[in-house]
Structures are given as C-alpha cells and as structure tokens.
Coordinates of N, CA and C in Angstrom, one line a residue:
M13 N 9.3 7.8 20.8 CA 8.3 7.4 19.9 C 8.8 7.7 18.5
P14 N 8.8 6.8 17.5 CA 9.3 7.1 16.2 C 8.4 8.1 15.4
D15 N 9.0 8.8 14.5 CA 8.2 9.8 13.7 C 7.5 9.1 12.6
H16 N 6.2 9.2 12.5 CA 5.5 8.5 11.4 C 4.8 9.5 10.5
A17 N 5.6 10.6 10.2 CA 5.1 11.6 9.3 C 4.8 11.0 7.9
N18 N 3.8 11.6 7.3 CA 3.4 11.1 6.0 C 4.5 11.4 5.0
P19 N 5.0 10.5 4.2 CA 6.2 10.7 3.3 C 5.8 11.5 2.1
H20 N 4.5 11.7 1.9 CA 4.0 12.4 0.7 C 3.7 13.8 1.0
P21 N 4.1 14.7 0.1 CA 3.8 16.2 0.3 C 2.3 16.4 0.3
L22 N 1.9 17.5 0.9 CA 0.5 17.9 0.9 C -0.1 18.0 -0.5
S23 N 0.7 18.5 -1.5 CA 0.2 18.7 -2.8 C -0.1 17.3 -3.4
N24 N 0.7 16.3 -3.2 CA 0.5 15.0 -3.6 C -0.8 14.4 -3.0
R25 N -1.0 14.6 -1.8 CA -2.2 14.1 -1.1 C -3.5 14.8 -1.6
I26 N -3.4 16.0 -1.9 CA -4.6 16.8 -2.4 C -4.9 16.3 -3.8
V27 N -3.9 16.1 -4.7 CA -4.2 15.7 -6.0 C -4.8 14.2 -6.0
R28 N -4.3 13.4 -5.1 CA -4.8 12.0 -5.0 C -6.2 12.0 -4.5
V29 N -6.6 13.0 -3.6 CA -8.0 13.1 -3.2 C -8.9 13.5 -4.4
V30 N -8.4 14.5 -5.2 CA -9.1 14.9 -6.4 C -9.3 13.7 -7.4
W31 N -8.2 13.0 -7.6 CA -8.2 11.9 -8.5 C -9.2 10.8 -8.0
R32 N -9.2 10.6 -6.7 CA -10.1 9.6 -6.1 C -11.6 10.0 -6.4
V33 N -11.9 11.3 -6.3 CA -13.3 11.7 -6.6 C -13.6 11.5 -8.0
V34 N -12.7 11.9 -8.9 CA -12.9 11.7 -10.4 C -13.0 10.2 -10.7
W35 N -12.2 9.4 -10.0 CA -12.3 7.9 -10.2 C -13.7 7.4 -9.8
L36 N -14.2 7.9 -8.7 CA -15.5 7.4 -8.2 C -16.6 7.9 -9.1
L37 N -16.5 9.2 -9.6 CA -17.7 9.8 -10.3 C -17.6 9.6 -11.8
A38 N -16.4 9.5 -12.4 CA -16.3 9.5 -13.8 C -15.7 8.3 -14.4
F39 N -14.7 7.8 -13.7 CA -13.9 6.7 -14.3 C -14.6 5.3 -13.9
R40 N -14.8 5.1 -12.7 CA -15.4 3.8 -12.2 C -16.7 3.5 -12.8
P41 N -17.7 4.4 -12.9 CA -19.0 4.1 -13.3 C -19.1 4.0 -14.9
S42 N -18.1 4.3 -15.6 CA -18.1 4.3 -17.0 C -18.3 2.9 -17.6
P43 N -19.1 2.8 -18.7 CA -19.3 1.4 -19.3 C -17.9 0.8 -19.7
R44 N -17.8 -0.5 -19.6 CA -16.6 -1.2 -19.9 C -16.0 -0.8 -21.3
S45 N -16.8 -0.6 -22.3 CA -16.3 -0.3 -23.6 C -15.7 1.1 -23.8
L46 N -15.9 2.0 -22.9 CA -15.4 3.3 -23.0 C -14.0 3.5 -22.6
H47 N -13.1 2.8 -23.1 CA -11.7 2.9 -22.8 C -11.1 4.3 -23.1
G48 N -11.6 4.9 -24.2 CA -11.1 6.2 -24.6 C -11.5 7.3 -23.5
W49 N -12.6 7.1 -22.9 CA -13.1 8.0 -21.8 C -12.1 7.9 -20.6
R50 N -11.7 6.7 -20.3 CA -10.8 6.5 -19.2 C -9.4 6.9 -19.5
R51 N -9.0 6.7 -20.8 CA -7.7 7.2 -21.2 C -7.6 8.7 -21.1
F52 N -8.7 9.4 -21.4 CA -8.8 10.8 -21.3 C -8.5 11.3 -19.8
W53 N -9.2 10.6 -18.9 CA -9.0 11.0 -17.5 C -7.6 10.7 -17.0
L54 N -7.1 9.6 -17.4 CA -5.7 9.2 -16.9 C -4.7 10.2 -17.5
R55 N -4.9 10.6 -18.7 CA -4.0 11.5 -19.3 C -4.1 12.9 -18.7
L56 N -5.3 13.3 -18.3 CA -5.6 14.6 -17.6 C -4.8 14.6 -16.3
F57 N -4.7 13.5 -15.7 CA -4.0 13.4 -14.4 C -2.5 13.0 -14.6
G58 N -2.0 13.1 -15.8 CA -0.5 13.0 -16.0 C 0.0 11.6 -16.4
A59 N -0.9 10.7 -16.6 CA -0.5 9.3 -17.1 C -0.1 9.4 -18.6
Q60 N 0.9 8.6 -18.9 CA 1.3 8.5 -20.3 C 0.6 7.2 -20.9
I61 N -0.4 7.4 -21.7 CA -1.3 6.4 -22.2 C -1.2 6.3 -23.7
G62 N -0.8 5.1 -24.2 CA -0.7 4.9 -25.6 C -2.0 4.7 -26.3
A63 N -2.1 4.8 -27.6 CA -3.3 4.6 -28.4 C -3.8 3.2 -28.2
G64 N -5.1 3.1 -28.0 CA -5.8 1.8 -27.9 C -5.6 1.1 -26.6
A65 N -5.0 1.7 -25.6 CA -4.8 1.1 -24.3 C -6.2 0.8 -23.7
H66 N -6.3 -0.2 -22.9 CA -7.5 -0.6 -22.3 C -7.5 -0.6 -20.8
P67 N -7.7 0.6 -20.2 CA -7.8 0.6 -18.7 C -9.3 0.3 -18.4
Y68 N -9.5 -0.8 -17.6 CA -10.9 -1.1 -17.3 C -11.4 -0.3 -16.1
P69 N -12.7 -0.1 -16.1 CA -13.3 0.9 -15.1 C -13.0 0.5 -13.6
S70 N -12.9 -0.8 -13.3 CA -12.7 -1.2 -11.9 C -11.2 -1.2 -11.5
A71 N -10.3 -0.9 -12.5 CA -8.9 -0.9 -12.1 C -8.7 0.3 -11.2
R72 N -8.0 0.0 -10.1 CA -7.7 1.1 -9.1 C -6.3 1.6 -9.3
I73 N -6.1 2.8 -9.6 CA -4.8 3.4 -9.9 C -4.5 4.5 -8.8
W74 N -3.5 4.3 -8.1 CA -3.2 5.1 -6.9 C -2.8 6.5 -7.3
A75 N -1.9 6.6 -8.3 CA -1.4 7.9 -8.7 C -1.2 7.9 -10.2
P76 N -2.1 8.3 -11.0 CA -2.0 8.2 -12.5 C -0.8 8.8 -13.1
W77 N -0.2 9.9 -12.4 CA 1.0 10.5 -13.0 C 2.2 9.6 -12.9
N78 N 2.1 8.5 -12.2 CA 3.2 7.5 -12.2 C 2.9 6.3 -13.1
L79 N 1.9 6.4 -13.9 CA 1.5 5.2 -14.8 C 1.8 5.5 -16.2
E80 N 2.4 4.5 -16.9 CA 2.6 4.6 -18.3 C 2.1 3.3 -18.9
M81 N 1.1 3.4 -19.9 CA 0.6 2.2 -20.6 C 0.9 2.4 -22.1
G82 N 1.6 1.4 -22.6 CA 1.9 1.4 -24.0 C 0.7 1.1 -24.9
A83 N 0.8 1.3 -26.2 CA -0.2 1.1 -27.1 C -0.8 -0.3 -27.0
H84 N -2.1 -0.4 -26.9 CA -2.9 -1.6 -26.9 C -2.6 -2.5 -25.7
S85 N -2.1 -1.9 -24.6 CA -1.9 -2.6 -23.4 C -3.2 -2.7 -22.6
C86 N -3.2 -3.5 -21.6 CA -4.5 -3.7 -20.9 C -4.2 -3.7 -19.4
L87 N -5.0 -2.9 -18.6 CA -5.0 -3.0 -17.2 C -6.4 -3.5 -16.8
G88 N -6.5 -4.8 -16.6 CA -7.8 -5.5 -16.5 C -8.7 -5.1 -15.3
P89 N -9.8 -5.8 -15.3 CA -10.8 -5.6 -14.2 C -10.2 -5.9 -12.8
D90 N -10.5 -5.0 -11.9 CA -10.2 -5.1 -10.5 C -8.7 -5.2 -10.3
V91 N -7.9 -4.7 -11.2 CA -6.4 -4.7 -11.0 C -6.1 -3.6 -10.0
D92 N -5.2 -3.8 -9.0 CA -4.8 -2.8 -8.1 C -3.4 -2.3 -8.5
C93 N -3.4 -1.1 -9.0 CA -2.1 -0.5 -9.5 C -1.6 0.5 -8.5
Y94 N -0.9 0.0 -7.5 CA -0.4 0.8 -6.4 C 0.9 1.5 -6.8
C95 N 0.7 2.5 -7.7 CA 1.9 3.1 -8.4 C 2.4 4.3 -7.6
V96 N 2.9 4.0 -6.4 CA 3.6 5.1 -5.6 C 4.9 5.5 -6.3
D97 N 5.5 4.6 -7.0 CA 6.6 4.8 -7.9 C 6.1 4.5 -9.3
R98 N 6.9 4.7 -10.3 CA 6.6 4.5 -11.7 C 6.2 3.0 -12.0
V99 N 5.1 2.9 -12.7 CA 4.6 1.6 -13.2 C 4.5 1.7 -14.7
V100 N 5.3 0.9 -15.5 CA 5.3 1.0 -16.9 C 4.7 -0.4 -17.5
I101 N 3.7 -0.3 -18.3 CA 3.1 -1.5 -18.9 C 3.4 -1.3 -20.4
G102 N 4.2 -2.2 -21.0 CA 4.6 -2.1 -22.4 C 3.4 -2.3 -23.4
A103 N 3.7 -2.0 -24.6 CA 2.7 -2.2 -25.7 C 2.3 -3.6 -25.8
W104 N 1.0 -3.8 -26.0 CA 0.4 -5.2 -26.1 C 0.5 -6.0 -24.9
A105 N 0.9 -5.5 -23.7 CA 1.0 -6.3 -22.5 C -0.3 -6.3 -21.8
T106 N -0.6 -7.4 -21.1 CA -1.9 -7.5 -20.4 C -1.6 -7.8 -18.9
V107 N -2.3 -7.0 -18.1 CA -2.3 -7.3 -16.6 C -3.8 -7.7 -16.3
S108 N -4.0 -9.0 -16.1 CA -5.3 -9.6 -15.9 C -5.9 -9.3 -14.6
Q109 N -7.2 -9.6 -14.5 CA -8.1 -9.3 -13.4 C -7.5 -9.7 -12.0
Y110 N -7.8 -8.9 -11.1 CA -7.4 -9.1 -9.6 C -5.9 -9.0 -9.4
S111 N -5.1 -8.7 -10.3 CA -3.6 -8.6 -10.1 C -3.3 -7.4 -9.3
F112 N -2.2 -7.4 -8.6 CA -1.7 -6.3 -7.8 C -0.3 -5.9 -8.2
L113 N -0.2 -4.7 -8.7 CA 1.1 -4.2 -9.0 C 1.5 -3.3 -7.9
C114 N 2.5 -3.6 -7.1 CA 2.8 -2.9 -5.8 C 4.2 -2.3 -5.9
A115 N 4.3 -1.0 -6.1 CA 5.5 -0.3 -6.3 C 6.1 0.3 -5.0
A116 N 5.6 -0.2 -3.9 CA 6.1 0.3 -2.6 C 6.1 -0.7 -1.5
T117 N 6.9 -0.5 -0.5 CA 7.0 -1.4 0.7 C 7.5 -0.5 1.8
H118 N 7.9 -1.2 2.9 CA 8.5 -0.4 4.0 C 9.8 -1.1 4.4
D119 N 10.7 -0.3 4.9 CA 12.0 -0.9 5.4 C 11.8 -1.4 6.8
Y120 N 11.5 -2.7 6.9 CA 11.2 -3.3 8.2 C 12.4 -3.4 9.1
Q121 N 13.6 -3.1 8.6 CA 14.8 -3.1 9.4 C 15.0 -1.8 10.2
D122 N 14.3 -0.8 9.7 CA 14.4 0.5 10.4 C 13.2 0.6 11.3
P123 N 13.4 0.9 12.6 CA 12.2 1.0 13.5 C 11.1 1.9 13.1
T124 N 11.4 2.9 12.3 CA 10.4 3.8 11.9 C 9.7 3.3 10.6
M125 N 10.1 2.2 10.1 CA 9.6 1.6 8.9 C 9.2 2.6 7.7
P126 N 10.2 3.3 7.3 CA 10.0 4.3 6.2 C 9.5 3.6 4.9
L127 N 8.8 4.4 4.2 CA 8.3 3.9 2.8 C 9.5 3.8 1.9
V128 N 9.5 2.7 1.2 CA 10.5 2.4 0.2 C 9.8 2.2 -1.1
T129 N 10.2 2.9 -2.2 CA 9.5 2.7 -3.5 C 10.5 2.2 -4.5
A130 N 10.0 1.5 -5.5 CA 10.8 1.1 -6.7 C 9.9 0.8 -7.8
P131 N 10.3 1.2 -9.0 CA 9.4 1.1 -10.2 C 9.2 -0.4 -10.6
I132 N 8.1 -0.6 -11.3 CA 7.7 -1.8 -11.9 C 7.6 -1.6 -13.4
V133 N 8.2 -2.6 -14.1 CA 8.2 -2.5 -15.6 C 7.6 -3.9 -16.1
V134 N 6.6 -3.8 -16.9 CA 6.0 -5.0 -17.5 C 6.3 -4.8 -19.0
G135 N 7.2 -5.7 -19.5 CA 7.6 -5.6 -20.9 C 6.5 -5.8 -22.0
E136 N 6.9 -5.3 -23.2 CA 5.9 -5.5 -24.3 C 5.5 -6.9 -24.5
R137 N 4.3 -7.2 -24.8 CA 3.7 -8.5 -25.0 C 3.8 -9.5 -23.9
A138 N 4.0 -9.0 -22.7 CA 4.0 -9.8 -21.5 C 2.6 -10.0 -21.0
W139 N 2.4 -11.0 -20.3 CA 1.0 -11.3 -19.7 C 1.2 -11.6 -18.2
I140 N 0.5 -10.8 -17.4 CA 0.4 -11.1 -16.0 C -1.0 -11.7 -15.8
A141 N -1.0 -13.0 -15.5 CA -2.3 -13.7 -15.4 C -3.1 -13.3 -14.1
A142 N -4.3 -13.8 -14.0 CA -5.2 -13.4 -12.9 C -4.6 -13.6 -11.5
D143 N -4.8 -12.5 -10.7 CA -4.6 -12.5 -9.3 C -3.1 -12.7 -8.9
A144 N -2.2 -12.2 -9.8 CA -0.8 -12.3 -9.6 C -0.4 -11.0 -8.8
F145 N 0.7 -11.2 -8.0 CA 1.3 -10.1 -7.3 C 2.7 -9.8 -7.9
I146 N 2.9 -8.5 -8.2 CA 4.2 -8.1 -8.7 C 4.8 -7.1 -7.7
G147 N 5.9 -7.4 -7.1 CA 6.5 -6.5 -6.1 C 7.3 -5.4 -6.6
P148 N 7.7 -4.5 -5.7 CA 8.4 -3.3 -6.1 C 9.8 -3.6 -6.7
G149 N 10.1 -2.9 -7.7 CA 11.4 -3.0 -8.3 C 11.5 -4.1 -9.3
V150 N 10.4 -4.8 -9.6 CA 10.4 -6.0 -10.5 C 10.3 -5.6 -12.0
T151 N 11.0 -6.2 -12.8 CA 10.8 -6.0 -14.3 C 10.4 -7.4 -14.8
I152 N 9.3 -7.4 -15.5 CA 8.8 -8.6 -16.2 C 9.3 -8.4 -17.7
G153 N 10.1 -9.3 -18.2 CA 10.7 -9.1 -19.5 C 9.7 -9.2 -20.6
E154 N 10.1 -8.8 -21.8 CA 9.2 -8.8 -23.0 C 8.7 -10.2 -23.2
G155 N 7.4 -10.3 -23.5 CA 6.8 -11.6 -23.8 C 6.7 -12.6 -22.7
A156 N 7.1 -12.3 -21.5 CA 7.1 -13.2 -20.4 C 5.6 -13.4 -20.0
V157 N 5.4 -14.6 -19.3 CA 4.1 -14.9 -18.7 C 4.3 -15.2 -17.3
V158 N 3.4 -14.5 -16.5 CA 3.4 -14.8 -15.0 C 2.1 -15.5 -14.8
G159 N 2.2 -16.7 -14.3 CA 1.0 -17.6 -14.1 C 0.0 -17.0 -13.0
A160 N -1.2 -17.5 -13.1 CA -2.2 -17.0 -12.2 C -1.8 -17.3 -10.8
R161 N -2.2 -16.4 -9.9 CA -1.9 -16.4 -8.5 C -0.4 -16.5 -8.1
S162 N 0.4 -16.2 -9.0 CA 1.9 -16.1 -8.7 C 2.3 -14.9 -7.9
S163 N 3.4 -15.0 -7.2 CA 3.9 -13.8 -6.5 C 5.3 -13.6 -7.0
V164 N 5.6 -12.5 -7.6 CA 6.9 -12.2 -8.2 C 7.6 -11.1 -7.4
Y165 N 8.8 -11.5 -6.9 CA 9.7 -10.6 -6.1 C 11.0 -10.3 -6.8
R166 N 11.3 -11.0 -7.9 CA 12.5 -10.8 -8.7 C 12.2 -10.7 -10.1
N167 N 13.1 -10.1 -10.9 CA 12.9 -9.9 -12.3 C 12.6 -11.2 -13.0
V168 N 11.8 -11.1 -14.1 CA 11.5 -12.3 -14.9 C 12.1 -12.1 -16.3
E169 N 12.9 -13.0 -16.8 CA 13.5 -12.9 -18.1 C 12.5 -12.9 -19.2
A170 N 12.9 -12.3 -20.3 CA 12.0 -12.2 -21.5 C 11.7 -13.6 -22.0
W171 N 10.5 -13.8 -22.4 CA 10.0 -15.0 -23.1 C 10.0 -16.2 -22.2
T172 N 9.9 -16.0 -20.9 CA 9.9 -17.1 -20.0 C 8.5 -17.2 -19.3
V173 N 8.2 -18.3 -18.8 CA 6.9 -18.5 -18.1 C 7.2 -18.8 -16.6
V174 N 6.7 -18.1 -15.7 CA 6.9 -18.3 -14.3 C 5.6 -18.6 -13.6
G175 N 5.7 -19.3 -12.4 CA 4.5 -19.5 -11.6 C 4.9 -19.9 -10.2
G176 N 3.9 -19.7 -9.3 CA 4.1 -20.1 -7.9 C 4.4 -19.0 -7.0
N177 N 4.6 -19.3 -5.7 CA 4.9 -18.3 -4.7 C 6.0 -18.8 -3.8
P178 N 7.2 -18.3 -4.0 CA 7.6 -17.2 -5.0 C 7.7 -17.8 -6.4
A179 N 7.5 -17.0 -7.4 CA 7.5 -17.4 -8.8 C 8.8 -18.0 -9.2
R180 N 8.7 -19.1 -9.9 CA 9.9 -19.8 -10.4 C 9.7 -20.1 -11.9
Q181 N 10.7 -20.1 -12.7 CA 10.6 -20.4 -14.1 C 10.0 -21.8 -14.3
I182 N 8.9 -21.9 -15.1 CA 8.3 -23.3 -15.3 C 8.3 -23.6 -16.8
G183 N 8.8 -22.7 -17.6 CA 8.8 -22.9 -19.1 C 9.3 -21.7 -19.8
R184 N 9.2 -21.9 -21.1 CA 9.6 -20.8 -22.1 C 8.4 -20.6 -23.0
R185 N 8.4 -19.4 -23.5 CA 7.4 -19.0 -24.5 C 8.0 -18.8 -25.8
E186 N 7.4 -19.2 -26.9 CA 7.8 -19.0 -28.2 C 7.5 -17.5 -28.6
R187 N 8.4 -16.9 -29.4 CA 8.2 -15.6 -29.9 C 7.1 -15.6 -31.0

C-alpha cells in the first residue's frame, strides 16, 4: 500500500486551522468595504499586502503566508486562492469573481501521487476575468487579459489576450 502521509508539517496544519477560524469569524463576515480590516488579518498571517489592495471577504485563501498582493490589486469575490506555493498578484492587477488560482497538483505518474507545487505570478495591470482557472507554475504577463471561464496551463505573454480551454491567444491589448 502506498504511503499517503500528509506532505505538510504539523505546524503548517495548525496555523492553517487557526487561519480558517479567523477567516470564518473575522475575515469572511466583514463588510465588503472594509478592505483595510482584511489586509490587517492577511498581514498578521504573513501575507505581503500592498497599500490599497482589495481582498474581498468571500475570497478563500489557503495559506496567507504564501500570498503577495501588490498595491491596488484585487482578489475578487469568491476567488479560490489555493496558495500551497507562492501566489503573487502584481500592482493594479485584478482577479475577478469565481476564479481559481491553483498552485498545486499531484504527480499522477507516481503511484503515490505526491503533491507538486509551483508558484503563480499575475503581472502588474493584468486582469483574470470571471471564473478563470490558473494552473500551477503559470505566469500571467504584465497587462495580459485572461478571458472569462478560460483555463490557463502555460505562461501568458505580456499585453496579450487569451481565452478558451486551454487558453489560446485571441488578441493583443494596448498599453
């Protein structure tokens, strides 16, 4: 029988439980306009949060210590930020509602299917439109746009527009 031991140390699991309690009691029920309150909690748990960042109350953040949000960036309503590895959202970038930033997967070639993580980077002034999926190890270039409901498994060049599943370039964006 393969070993399915938890890849996360006990300390990580404990802090995630504490974070989940804080998220449920202080972060999630806060009014939408209180972005500063949520920035406070994220910073307390180790996130690097720029001035004026907009983390929405319904955004689910797996491990705040792996999150970096640039100045005036936005983590929209009901975004799932599965930041098992580093997730960086550049200044003035927007991740729209229902999107999923997934920084982990499993090695399906190995019978034990170990966890594999890779960071996600969303460049400055990029826009991830509603309900998009961004996979592990993906970099979304500066100013790029990911169309609604797109699935991105490869890097997106700066100032391009991609859409579909899998996402393909469908245009360019002016600076």
